[in-house]
Short mmCIF file of C-alpha atoms and ligand atoms in Angstrom, two decimals:
data_model
loop_
_atom_site.label_atom_id
_atom_site.label_comp_id
_atom_site.label_asym_id
_atom_site.label_seq_id
_atom_site.Cartn_x
_atom_site.Cartn_y
_atom_site.Cartn_z
CA MET A 1 -32.62 -18.84 -91.57
CA LYS A 2 -34.23 -19.77 -88.29
CA VAL A 3 -31.76 -21.64 -86.16
CA LEU A 4 -32.38 -23.60 -82.97
CA VAL A 5 -29.53 -24.50 -80.61
CA ILE A 6 -30.14 -27.41 -78.24
CA GLY A 7 -28.29 -27.44 -74.90
CA SER A 8 -27.67 -25.23 -71.89
CA GLY A 9 -23.93 -25.18 -71.25
CA GLY A 10 -20.96 -22.99 -72.04
CA ARG A 11 -20.49 -24.72 -75.39
CA GLU A 12 -24.03 -23.78 -76.36
CA HIS A 13 -23.49 -20.24 -75.04
CA ALA A 14 -20.48 -19.95 -77.37
CA LEU A 15 -22.44 -21.49 -80.26
CA THR A 16 -25.30 -19.00 -79.89
CA PHE A 17 -22.82 -16.13 -79.44
CA LYS A 18 -21.10 -17.09 -82.69
CA LEU A 19 -24.29 -17.86 -84.65
CA ASN A 20 -25.79 -14.54 -83.56
CA GLN A 21 -23.02 -12.84 -85.58
CA SER A 22 -23.93 -14.66 -88.79
CA SER A 23 -25.77 -12.70 -91.47
CA LEU A 24 -27.38 -15.99 -92.52
CA VAL A 25 -29.20 -16.35 -89.20
CA SER A 26 -32.39 -14.31 -89.01
CA HIS A 27 -33.71 -15.71 -85.75
CA LEU A 28 -31.93 -17.71 -83.10
CA TYR A 29 -33.63 -19.90 -80.49
CA ALA A 30 -32.13 -21.93 -77.63
CA ILE A 31 -33.72 -24.90 -75.86
CA PRO A 32 -33.34 -25.00 -72.92
CA GLY A 33 -30.49 -22.46 -73.18
CA ASN A 34 -29.42 -20.52 -70.13
CA ASP A 35 -30.02 -17.05 -68.70
CA ALA A 36 -26.72 -15.73 -70.03
CA MET A 37 -28.00 -16.20 -73.60
CA VAL A 38 -31.13 -14.07 -73.43
CA ASN A 39 -29.60 -11.11 -75.26
CA ILE A 40 -28.44 -13.22 -78.20
CA ALA A 41 -31.18 -15.84 -78.56
CA GLU A 42 -34.80 -16.50 -77.74
CA VAL A 43 -34.36 -18.81 -74.78
CA HIS A 44 -36.94 -21.49 -73.95
CA LYS A 45 -35.98 -22.83 -70.55
CA GLU A 46 -39.45 -24.28 -70.07
CA ILE A 47 -38.64 -27.03 -72.57
CA ALA A 48 -36.33 -29.72 -71.21
CA GLU A 49 -33.37 -30.95 -73.22
CA ASN A 50 -34.62 -34.54 -73.03
CA ASP A 51 -38.23 -33.72 -73.97
CA HIS A 52 -37.84 -34.71 -77.59
CA ALA A 53 -41.54 -34.51 -78.37
CA ALA A 54 -41.72 -30.89 -77.15
CA ILE A 55 -38.55 -29.94 -79.04
CA VAL A 56 -39.84 -31.44 -82.28
CA GLU A 57 -43.20 -29.72 -81.82
CA PHE A 58 -41.46 -26.39 -81.19
CA ALA A 59 -39.20 -26.81 -84.23
CA VAL A 60 -42.14 -27.55 -86.51
CA ALA A 61 -44.31 -24.75 -85.11
CA HIS A 62 -41.49 -22.20 -85.48
CA LYS A 63 -40.45 -23.44 -88.94
CA ILE A 64 -36.87 -24.02 -87.83
CA ASP A 65 -34.46 -24.37 -90.76
CA TRP A 66 -31.53 -25.77 -88.82
CA ALA A 67 -31.27 -27.38 -85.40
CA ILE A 68 -27.77 -27.49 -83.94
CA ILE A 69 -27.42 -30.01 -81.15
CA GLY A 70 -24.67 -29.29 -78.60
CA PRO A 71 -24.62 -32.12 -76.03
CA GLU A 72 -24.12 -35.85 -76.49
CA GLN A 73 -27.23 -37.05 -74.68
CA PRO A 74 -29.87 -35.90 -77.18
CA LEU A 75 -27.64 -37.15 -80.03
CA THR A 76 -27.23 -40.65 -78.62
CA GLU A 77 -30.95 -40.71 -77.79
CA GLY A 78 -31.94 -39.97 -81.40
CA LEU A 79 -33.20 -36.38 -81.35
CA THR A 80 -31.62 -35.85 -84.77
CA ASP A 81 -33.62 -38.73 -86.26
CA LYS A 82 -36.90 -37.32 -84.92
CA LEU A 83 -36.25 -33.80 -86.24
CA GLN A 84 -35.05 -35.05 -89.62
CA ALA A 85 -38.14 -37.22 -89.98
CA LEU A 86 -40.15 -33.98 -90.11
CA GLY A 87 -37.88 -32.32 -92.63
CA ILE A 88 -35.79 -30.21 -90.28
CA LYS A 89 -32.09 -30.02 -91.02
CA VAL A 90 -29.90 -30.99 -88.11
CA PHE A 91 -26.23 -30.34 -87.45
CA GLY A 92 -25.42 -33.36 -85.30
CA PRO A 93 -25.35 -37.07 -86.10
CA ASN A 94 -28.28 -39.46 -85.94
CA LYS A 95 -28.55 -42.12 -83.27
CA ALA A 96 -26.67 -44.76 -85.24
CA ALA A 97 -23.69 -42.50 -85.96
CA ALA A 98 -23.64 -41.00 -82.44
CA GLN A 99 -22.62 -44.45 -81.18
CA ILE A 100 -19.09 -43.37 -82.05
CA GLU A 101 -19.28 -41.46 -78.76
CA GLY A 102 -22.04 -43.37 -76.96
CA SER A 103 -20.39 -46.75 -77.09
CA LYS A 104 -16.66 -47.19 -76.43
CA SER A 105 -17.06 -50.72 -77.73
CA PHE A 106 -18.53 -49.53 -81.07
CA ALA A 107 -15.70 -46.98 -81.41
CA LYS A 108 -12.93 -49.46 -80.64
CA GLN A 109 -14.34 -52.09 -83.01
CA ILE A 110 -14.74 -49.77 -85.97
CA MET A 111 -11.22 -48.43 -85.45
CA GLU A 112 -9.89 -51.97 -85.32
CA ARG A 113 -11.67 -52.97 -88.53
CA HIS A 114 -10.20 -49.97 -90.36
CA ASN A 115 -6.71 -49.85 -88.85
CA ILE A 116 -7.23 -46.46 -87.26
CA PRO A 117 -4.46 -45.92 -84.71
CA THR A 118 -5.64 -46.28 -81.10
CA ALA A 119 -4.66 -48.12 -77.93
CA ASP A 120 -4.88 -51.95 -77.95
CA TYR A 121 -7.92 -53.10 -76.05
CA LYS A 122 -9.95 -55.94 -74.69
CA GLU A 123 -13.67 -55.95 -73.97
CA ILE A 124 -14.79 -57.80 -70.88
CA ASN A 125 -18.50 -58.21 -70.18
CA ASN A 126 -18.49 -59.82 -66.75
CA LYS A 127 -16.78 -59.24 -63.45
CA ASP A 128 -15.24 -62.70 -63.06
CA ASP A 129 -13.32 -62.43 -66.32
CA ALA A 130 -12.27 -58.89 -65.39
CA LEU A 131 -10.88 -60.14 -62.08
CA SER A 132 -8.82 -62.81 -63.86
CA TYR A 133 -7.65 -60.33 -66.50
CA ILE A 134 -6.27 -57.79 -64.03
CA GLU A 135 -4.13 -60.52 -62.45
CA GLN A 136 -2.06 -60.88 -65.59
CA CYS A 137 -2.35 -57.59 -67.57
CA ASP A 138 0.37 -54.96 -67.92
CA TYR A 139 0.17 -51.75 -65.87
CA PRO A 140 -0.91 -49.01 -66.00
CA ILE A 141 -4.19 -50.15 -67.52
CA VAL A 142 -7.12 -47.95 -68.56
CA LEU A 143 -10.70 -49.02 -67.80
CA LYS A 144 -13.58 -47.45 -69.73
CA LYS A 145 -17.19 -48.16 -69.05
CA ASP A 146 -19.29 -48.56 -72.18
CA GLY A 147 -21.84 -45.75 -72.49
CA LEU A 148 -21.90 -42.04 -71.71
CA ALA A 149 -20.19 -40.85 -68.53
CA ALA A 150 -19.68 -37.06 -68.90
CA GLY A 151 -15.90 -37.54 -69.05
CA LYS A 152 -15.91 -39.39 -65.77
CA GLY A 153 -16.19 -43.05 -66.82
CA VAL A 154 -12.47 -43.62 -67.29
CA ILE A 155 -10.18 -45.02 -64.60
CA ILE A 156 -6.41 -45.32 -65.01
CA ALA A 157 -5.18 -48.06 -62.67
CA GLN A 158 -1.46 -47.97 -61.87
CA ASN A 159 -1.35 -51.41 -60.27
CA TYR A 160 -3.42 -54.45 -59.35
CA ASP A 161 -4.93 -52.91 -56.21
CA GLU A 162 -6.20 -49.87 -58.12
CA ALA A 163 -7.53 -52.10 -60.88
CA LEU A 164 -9.37 -54.22 -58.31
CA GLU A 165 -10.98 -51.09 -56.88
CA ALA A 166 -11.93 -49.96 -60.39
CA VAL A 167 -13.45 -53.33 -61.29
CA ASN A 168 -15.52 -53.27 -58.10
CA GLU A 169 -16.69 -49.76 -58.98
CA LEU A 170 -17.51 -50.35 -62.66
CA TYR A 171 -19.15 -53.76 -62.43
CA ILE A 172 -22.27 -53.11 -60.40
CA SER A 173 -24.48 -55.96 -61.52
CA GLY A 174 -21.47 -57.99 -62.63
CA LYS A 175 -22.62 -57.99 -66.26
CA GLU A 176 -21.45 -54.56 -67.45
CA LEU A 177 -19.33 -54.07 -70.54
CA VAL A 178 -15.94 -52.49 -69.83
CA VAL A 179 -13.17 -51.75 -72.31
CA PHE A 180 -9.65 -52.37 -70.95
CA GLU A 181 -7.07 -50.34 -72.84
CA THR A 182 -3.31 -50.04 -72.99
CA PHE A 183 -2.09 -46.83 -71.37
CA LEU A 184 -0.73 -44.41 -73.97
CA GLU A 185 1.94 -41.85 -73.15
CA GLY A 186 2.09 -38.45 -74.75
CA GLU A 187 0.39 -35.12 -75.04
CA GLU A 188 -3.32 -34.95 -75.74
CA PHE A 189 -5.10 -32.64 -78.14
CA SER A 190 -8.60 -32.13 -79.52
CA LEU A 191 -9.32 -31.82 -83.22
CA MET A 192 -12.83 -30.85 -84.37
CA THR A 193 -13.67 -32.23 -87.81
CA PHE A 194 -16.69 -31.28 -89.91
CA VAL A 195 -18.04 -34.50 -91.40
CA ASN A 196 -20.77 -35.18 -93.96
CA GLY A 197 -20.65 -38.87 -94.80
CA ASP A 198 -17.41 -39.49 -96.67
CA TYR A 199 -16.54 -35.77 -96.76
CA ALA A 200 -14.41 -34.65 -93.81
CA VAL A 201 -12.80 -31.27 -93.16
CA PRO A 202 -10.80 -30.90 -89.95
CA PHE A 203 -10.37 -27.51 -88.31
CA ASP A 204 -6.90 -26.27 -89.14
CA CYS A 205 -6.65 -25.14 -85.52
CA ILE A 206 -6.09 -27.68 -82.75
CA ALA A 207 -7.19 -27.10 -79.14
CA GLN A 208 -5.99 -28.60 -75.91
CA ASP A 209 -8.23 -29.44 -72.97
CA HIS A 210 -7.29 -29.94 -69.30
CA LYS A 211 -9.29 -32.94 -68.10
CA ARG A 212 -8.07 -33.33 -64.53
CA ALA A 213 -9.56 -31.24 -61.74
CA PHE A 214 -6.35 -29.83 -60.25
CA ASP A 215 -3.04 -28.24 -61.25
CA ASN A 216 -0.36 -30.42 -62.87
CA ASP A 217 -3.00 -32.85 -64.13
CA LYS A 218 -3.77 -34.13 -60.64
CA GLY A 219 -7.13 -35.17 -59.24
CA PRO A 220 -10.15 -36.80 -60.84
CA ASN A 221 -11.20 -36.50 -64.49
CA THR A 222 -13.75 -33.79 -65.24
CA GLY A 223 -15.62 -32.60 -68.32
CA GLY A 224 -12.74 -30.15 -68.87
CA MET A 225 -11.22 -27.42 -66.66
CA GLY A 226 -9.82 -25.17 -69.37
CA ALA A 227 -8.72 -25.11 -72.98
CA TYR A 228 -6.67 -23.04 -75.36
CA CYS A 229 -5.97 -22.66 -79.05
CA PRO A 230 -4.00 -22.75 -81.20
CA VAL A 231 -1.52 -25.29 -79.80
CA PRO A 232 1.82 -24.00 -81.09
CA HIS A 233 3.88 -27.04 -80.06
CA ILE A 234 1.58 -29.53 -81.84
CA GLY A 235 2.29 -28.44 -85.38
CA GLU A 236 1.03 -28.84 -88.89
CA GLY A 237 2.77 -32.19 -89.33
CA ILE A 238 0.71 -33.78 -86.54
CA LEU A 239 -2.45 -32.08 -87.81
CA ASN A 240 -1.90 -33.49 -91.31
CA GLN A 241 -1.07 -36.93 -89.97
CA THR A 242 -4.22 -36.90 -87.80
CA ASN A 243 -6.24 -35.95 -90.83
CA GLU A 244 -4.76 -38.72 -92.99
CA THR A 245 -4.66 -41.54 -90.45
CA ILE A 246 -7.72 -40.72 -88.32
CA ALA A 247 -10.15 -38.06 -89.61
CA GLN A 248 -10.48 -39.24 -93.23
CA PRO A 249 -10.45 -43.00 -92.46
CA ILE A 250 -13.08 -42.79 -89.68
CA ALA A 251 -15.44 -40.71 -91.86
CA GLN A 252 -14.99 -43.21 -94.71
CA ALA A 253 -15.41 -46.18 -92.37
CA MET A 254 -18.65 -44.89 -90.88
CA HIS A 255 -19.97 -44.01 -94.31
CA LYS A 256 -19.07 -47.41 -95.74
CA GLU A 257 -20.47 -49.38 -92.82
CA GLY A 258 -23.84 -47.66 -92.93
CA TYR A 259 -23.42 -45.11 -90.13
CA PRO A 260 -22.77 -41.92 -92.12
CA PHE A 261 -21.89 -39.09 -89.75
CA PHE A 262 -23.15 -35.53 -90.14
CA GLY A 263 -21.94 -32.85 -87.77
CA VAL A 264 -18.75 -32.20 -85.90
CA LEU A 265 -16.67 -35.21 -84.96
CA TYR A 266 -14.37 -34.54 -82.02
CA ILE A 267 -11.12 -36.44 -82.25
CA GLY A 268 -9.46 -36.72 -78.85
CA ALA A 269 -5.95 -37.90 -79.68
CA ILE A 270 -2.59 -38.34 -78.06
CA VAL A 271 0.79 -37.75 -79.69
CA THR A 272 2.71 -40.99 -79.16
CA LYS A 273 6.15 -41.99 -80.43
CA GLU A 274 4.36 -43.84 -83.25
CA GLY A 275 2.26 -40.83 -84.17
CA PRO A 276 -1.20 -39.61 -83.14
CA LYS A 277 -3.56 -42.22 -81.70
CA VAL A 278 -7.23 -41.93 -80.78
CA ILE A 279 -8.17 -41.68 -77.10
CA GLU A 280 -11.83 -41.02 -77.78
CA PHE A 281 -14.31 -39.75 -80.32
CA ASN A 282 -17.14 -37.40 -79.44
CA ALA A 283 -20.14 -36.76 -81.68
CA ARG A 284 -20.19 -33.02 -80.96
CA PHE A 285 -18.07 -29.98 -80.14
CA GLY A 286 -15.87 -30.25 -77.06
CA ASP A 287 -16.70 -28.17 -74.02
CA PRO A 288 -14.68 -26.02 -73.25
CA GLU A 289 -12.82 -26.46 -76.56
CA ALA A 290 -15.76 -24.93 -78.48
CA GLN A 291 -15.61 -21.75 -76.44
CA VAL A 292 -11.99 -21.01 -77.36
CA LEU A 293 -12.19 -22.33 -80.93
CA LEU A 294 -15.33 -20.35 -81.78
CA SER A 295 -13.79 -17.26 -80.16
CA ARG A 296 -10.83 -17.63 -82.49
CA MET A 297 -12.88 -18.48 -85.59
CA ASP A 298 -13.11 -15.48 -87.89
CA SER A 299 -15.30 -17.03 -90.58
CA ASP A 300 -19.05 -17.66 -90.49
CA LEU A 301 -19.94 -20.88 -88.63
CA MET A 302 -23.41 -21.04 -90.18
CA GLN A 303 -21.93 -20.70 -93.67
CA HIS A 304 -19.58 -23.59 -92.90
CA ILE A 305 -22.52 -25.74 -91.79
CA VAL A 306 -24.45 -24.97 -94.98
CA ASP A 307 -21.34 -25.66 -97.09
CA LEU A 308 -20.80 -28.93 -95.28
CA ASP A 309 -24.38 -29.92 -96.04
CA ASN A 310 -23.74 -29.24 -99.73
CA LYS A 311 -20.29 -30.85 -99.64
CA LYS A 312 -18.81 -27.58 -100.85
CA PRO A 313 -15.19 -26.60 -100.09
CA ILE A 314 -14.79 -25.25 -96.56
CA GLN A 315 -12.06 -22.82 -95.60
CA PHE A 316 -12.11 -22.02 -91.91
CA GLU A 317 -10.55 -18.66 -91.08
CA TRP A 318 -8.94 -17.81 -87.76
CA LYS A 319 -7.87 -14.71 -85.93
CA ASP A 320 -4.11 -14.35 -85.50
CA ASP A 321 -4.54 -14.08 -81.74
CA SER A 322 -4.48 -16.95 -79.26
CA PHE A 323 -7.30 -17.79 -76.85
CA VAL A 324 -7.10 -19.32 -73.37
CA GLY A 325 -10.20 -20.38 -71.41
CA VAL A 326 -10.10 -21.01 -67.65
CA MET A 327 -13.05 -22.85 -66.11
CA LEU A 328 -14.40 -21.80 -62.73
CA ALA A 329 -16.13 -24.82 -61.20
CA SER A 330 -18.13 -25.39 -58.04
CA LYS A 331 -16.01 -26.48 -55.07
CA GLY A 332 -16.49 -30.23 -54.85
CA TYR A 333 -16.91 -30.80 -58.61
CA PRO A 334 -16.70 -33.41 -60.18
CA GLY A 335 -18.15 -34.77 -56.93
CA SER A 336 -21.07 -33.19 -55.12
CA TYR A 337 -21.30 -29.43 -54.69
CA GLU A 338 -23.68 -26.79 -53.41
CA LYS A 339 -26.09 -24.89 -55.60
CA GLY A 340 -27.65 -21.47 -55.10
CA GLU A 341 -24.61 -19.34 -54.12
CA SER A 342 -24.26 -16.07 -55.99
CA VAL A 343 -21.61 -15.30 -58.62
CA SER A 344 -20.94 -11.82 -60.01
CA GLY A 345 -18.20 -9.75 -61.62
CA PHE A 346 -18.49 -10.93 -65.22
CA THR A 347 -19.79 -9.53 -68.51
CA LEU A 348 -21.58 -11.23 -71.39
CA ASP A 349 -19.73 -9.72 -74.33
CA GLY A 350 -17.53 -12.65 -75.30
CA ASP A 351 -15.06 -12.65 -72.40
CA TYR A 352 -17.05 -15.24 -70.46
CA PHE A 353 -19.20 -18.22 -71.37
CA VAL A 354 -21.69 -19.49 -68.81
CA SER A 355 -22.23 -23.20 -68.10
CA GLY A 356 -23.80 -23.47 -64.68
CA LEU A 357 -25.52 -20.26 -63.62
CA THR A 358 -29.15 -19.29 -63.41
CA LEU A 359 -30.86 -16.01 -62.53
CA LYS A 360 -32.67 -15.88 -59.22
CA ASP A 361 -34.09 -12.58 -57.92
CA ASN A 362 -31.95 -10.75 -60.49
CA GLN A 363 -28.75 -12.41 -59.31
CA TYR A 364 -26.78 -15.17 -60.98
CA VAL A 365 -26.54 -18.23 -58.74
CA ILE A 366 -24.73 -21.54 -59.22
CA ASN A 367 -26.73 -24.41 -60.70
CA GLY A 368 -24.00 -26.63 -62.16
CA GLY A 369 -20.60 -28.23 -61.59
CA ARG A 370 -18.76 -26.30 -64.24
CA VAL A 371 -19.94 -22.71 -63.85
CA ILE A 372 -18.26 -20.13 -66.07
CA LEU A 373 -15.31 -20.00 -68.47
CA ALA A 374 -13.14 -16.87 -68.64
CA VAL A 375 -11.64 -16.49 -72.13
CA GLY A 376 -8.52 -14.39 -72.55
CA GLN A 377 -7.25 -13.19 -75.91
CA GLY A 378 -3.67 -12.20 -76.68
CA GLU A 379 -1.02 -12.14 -79.35
CA ASN A 380 0.45 -15.35 -77.99
CA ILE A 381 -0.58 -18.01 -75.47
CA ALA A 382 1.26 -16.34 -72.59
CA SER A 383 -0.54 -13.02 -73.03
CA ALA A 384 -3.90 -14.74 -73.61
CA LYS A 385 -3.33 -16.71 -70.41
CA GLN A 386 -2.57 -13.54 -68.48
CA GLN A 387 -5.73 -11.92 -69.79
CA ALA A 388 -7.77 -15.03 -68.91
CA TYR A 389 -6.56 -14.97 -65.31
CA ASN A 390 -7.25 -11.22 -65.11
CA LEU A 391 -10.82 -12.04 -66.08
CA VAL A 392 -10.91 -14.85 -63.50
CA SER A 393 -9.79 -12.48 -60.75
CA SER A 394 -12.70 -10.14 -61.31
CA ILE A 395 -15.24 -12.91 -60.58
CA LYS A 396 -16.77 -12.68 -57.14
CA SER A 397 -17.75 -15.93 -55.46
CA ASP A 398 -16.63 -17.98 -52.45
CA ASN A 399 -17.80 -21.22 -53.95
CA LEU A 400 -15.67 -21.65 -57.06
CA PHE A 401 -12.25 -23.12 -57.79
CA TYR A 402 -10.08 -23.18 -60.91
CA ARG A 403 -6.74 -24.45 -62.16
CA ASN A 404 -3.79 -22.06 -62.22
CA ASP A 405 -1.87 -23.80 -64.99
CA ILE A 406 -4.18 -23.68 -68.01
CA SER A 407 -2.08 -23.52 -71.21
CA ASN A 408 1.25 -23.98 -69.38
CA LYS A 409 2.23 -26.83 -71.71
CA ALA A 410 2.39 -24.25 -74.52
CA ILE A 411 4.52 -21.82 -72.52
CA LYS A 412 7.98 -23.19 -71.97
P1 AMP B 1 -11.93 -40.39 -72.37
O1 AMP B 1 -13.20 -40.15 -71.63
O2 AMP B 1 -11.88 -41.67 -73.12
O3 AMP B 1 -11.47 -39.20 -73.13
O4 AMP B 1 -10.81 -40.48 -71.25
C1 AMP B 1 -10.62 -39.45 -70.31
C2 AMP B 1 -9.16 -39.21 -70.11
O5 AMP B 1 -8.50 -40.39 -69.65
C3 AMP B 1 -8.43 -38.85 -71.38
O6 AMP B 1 -8.54 -37.51 -71.69
C4 AMP B 1 -7.01 -39.25 -71.05
O7 AMP B 1 -6.38 -38.25 -70.27
C5 AMP B 1 -7.20 -40.46 -70.20
N1 AMP B 1 -7.10 -41.65 -71.06
C6 AMP B 1 -8.10 -42.32 -71.66
N2 AMP B 1 -7.63 -43.37 -72.36
C7 AMP B 1 -6.30 -43.38 -72.20
C8 AMP B 1 -5.24 -44.23 -72.66
N3 AMP B 1 -5.48 -45.30 -73.42
N4 AMP B 1 -3.98 -43.93 -72.30
C9 AMP B 1 -3.73 -42.85 -71.52
N5 AMP B 1 -4.68 -42.03 -71.03
C10 AMP B 1 -5.94 -42.28 -71.36
N1 LIG B 2 -13.72 -31.31 -73.16
C1 LIG B 2 -13.92 -32.66 -73.47
C2 LIG B 2 -15.26 -32.98 -73.96
O1 LIG B 2 -16.02 -32.12 -74.36
O2 LIG B 2 -15.59 -34.15 -73.98
#
């Protein structure tokens, strides 16, 4: 099969790395891809990720059998619909179903209609009402802007003053839609679920992300500063409960309401005293969760996608080892940062996945906020963590920072 991966980040690097190992894949293309993928895929950097017309033209001309879309933007903008209209199979939901990620309001409403456990919420579509609301709500309160925000559209306000600042920041014209949510306490985890309409198969391996920029979950929210799997202290009981109360009901709900989902549904959940509750849904693999999960996956990803398409039984298989990924990000990220500084000291054989590097004069230089993920493997989380930080220490650059505590919650 000819397979096309859309996207240019570390998640897409891991996807191409994994798909390249599949005997079902005869030719692998990446648009736009990145320079770290050139040995595993035919990379077409000249085509932009948002140039849907060019992507569709390429897919038709190259007789692509399957397109696998990594990032949320092309999904919420309807790239799937355009490819499918020309008979190309796509792993990734259409525009209507991708709203589950693209609109917080859509996600909250469908969960409410189907009693899927999540934080209580209120939608407020103008600044005046928001100002009145924050005078009488309970704190902390969570504010989420409707629409995509690369993991950075969420503000947790501890008190009225912080909420006031958040309202001033989120309401620019005064007419924006913001979801106000009860703050939930507990440990977060990420569960990837393969979904084809009413058929849903969660990974039987949970991952945990580290959203905040700095150690001990301090600093601003980011796209993710590190991840590991499995998560030994979030056991089978929670996984089964998440499947029964969240994964199956949301797939059924979307199917029933006319938004059937096809692809991987990311369930971002939190373990509360009342059980797992949804923090967010994403319409795609997590980044950097994909890098550690696909490193641990022993079975054939492409076979799973084909089986999902045919609603056949899916049995994911996993290595016994644990995997810990530590993100090296540009100093300044998630705020502004410099581009163009060189980074060296890494290999491309599965120990590192590249998000924000490009080749210039035969040297890798920074071109993104999140830059490279070092993935350690070991017989338990502690040894995988040690290996990950060994890999981090061999990277040469003055312009990167990373967290020192990735996976610590699993090492007590
Ligand atoms: P989101 O983009 O919705 O995943 O939110 C980003 C991060 O904000 C999450 O990973 C949580 O750490 C935090 N967060 C979001 N919603 C809540 C909530 N209702 N209660 C507590 N923390 C939350
Ligand atoms: N790592 C979180 C995300 O991909 O949204």
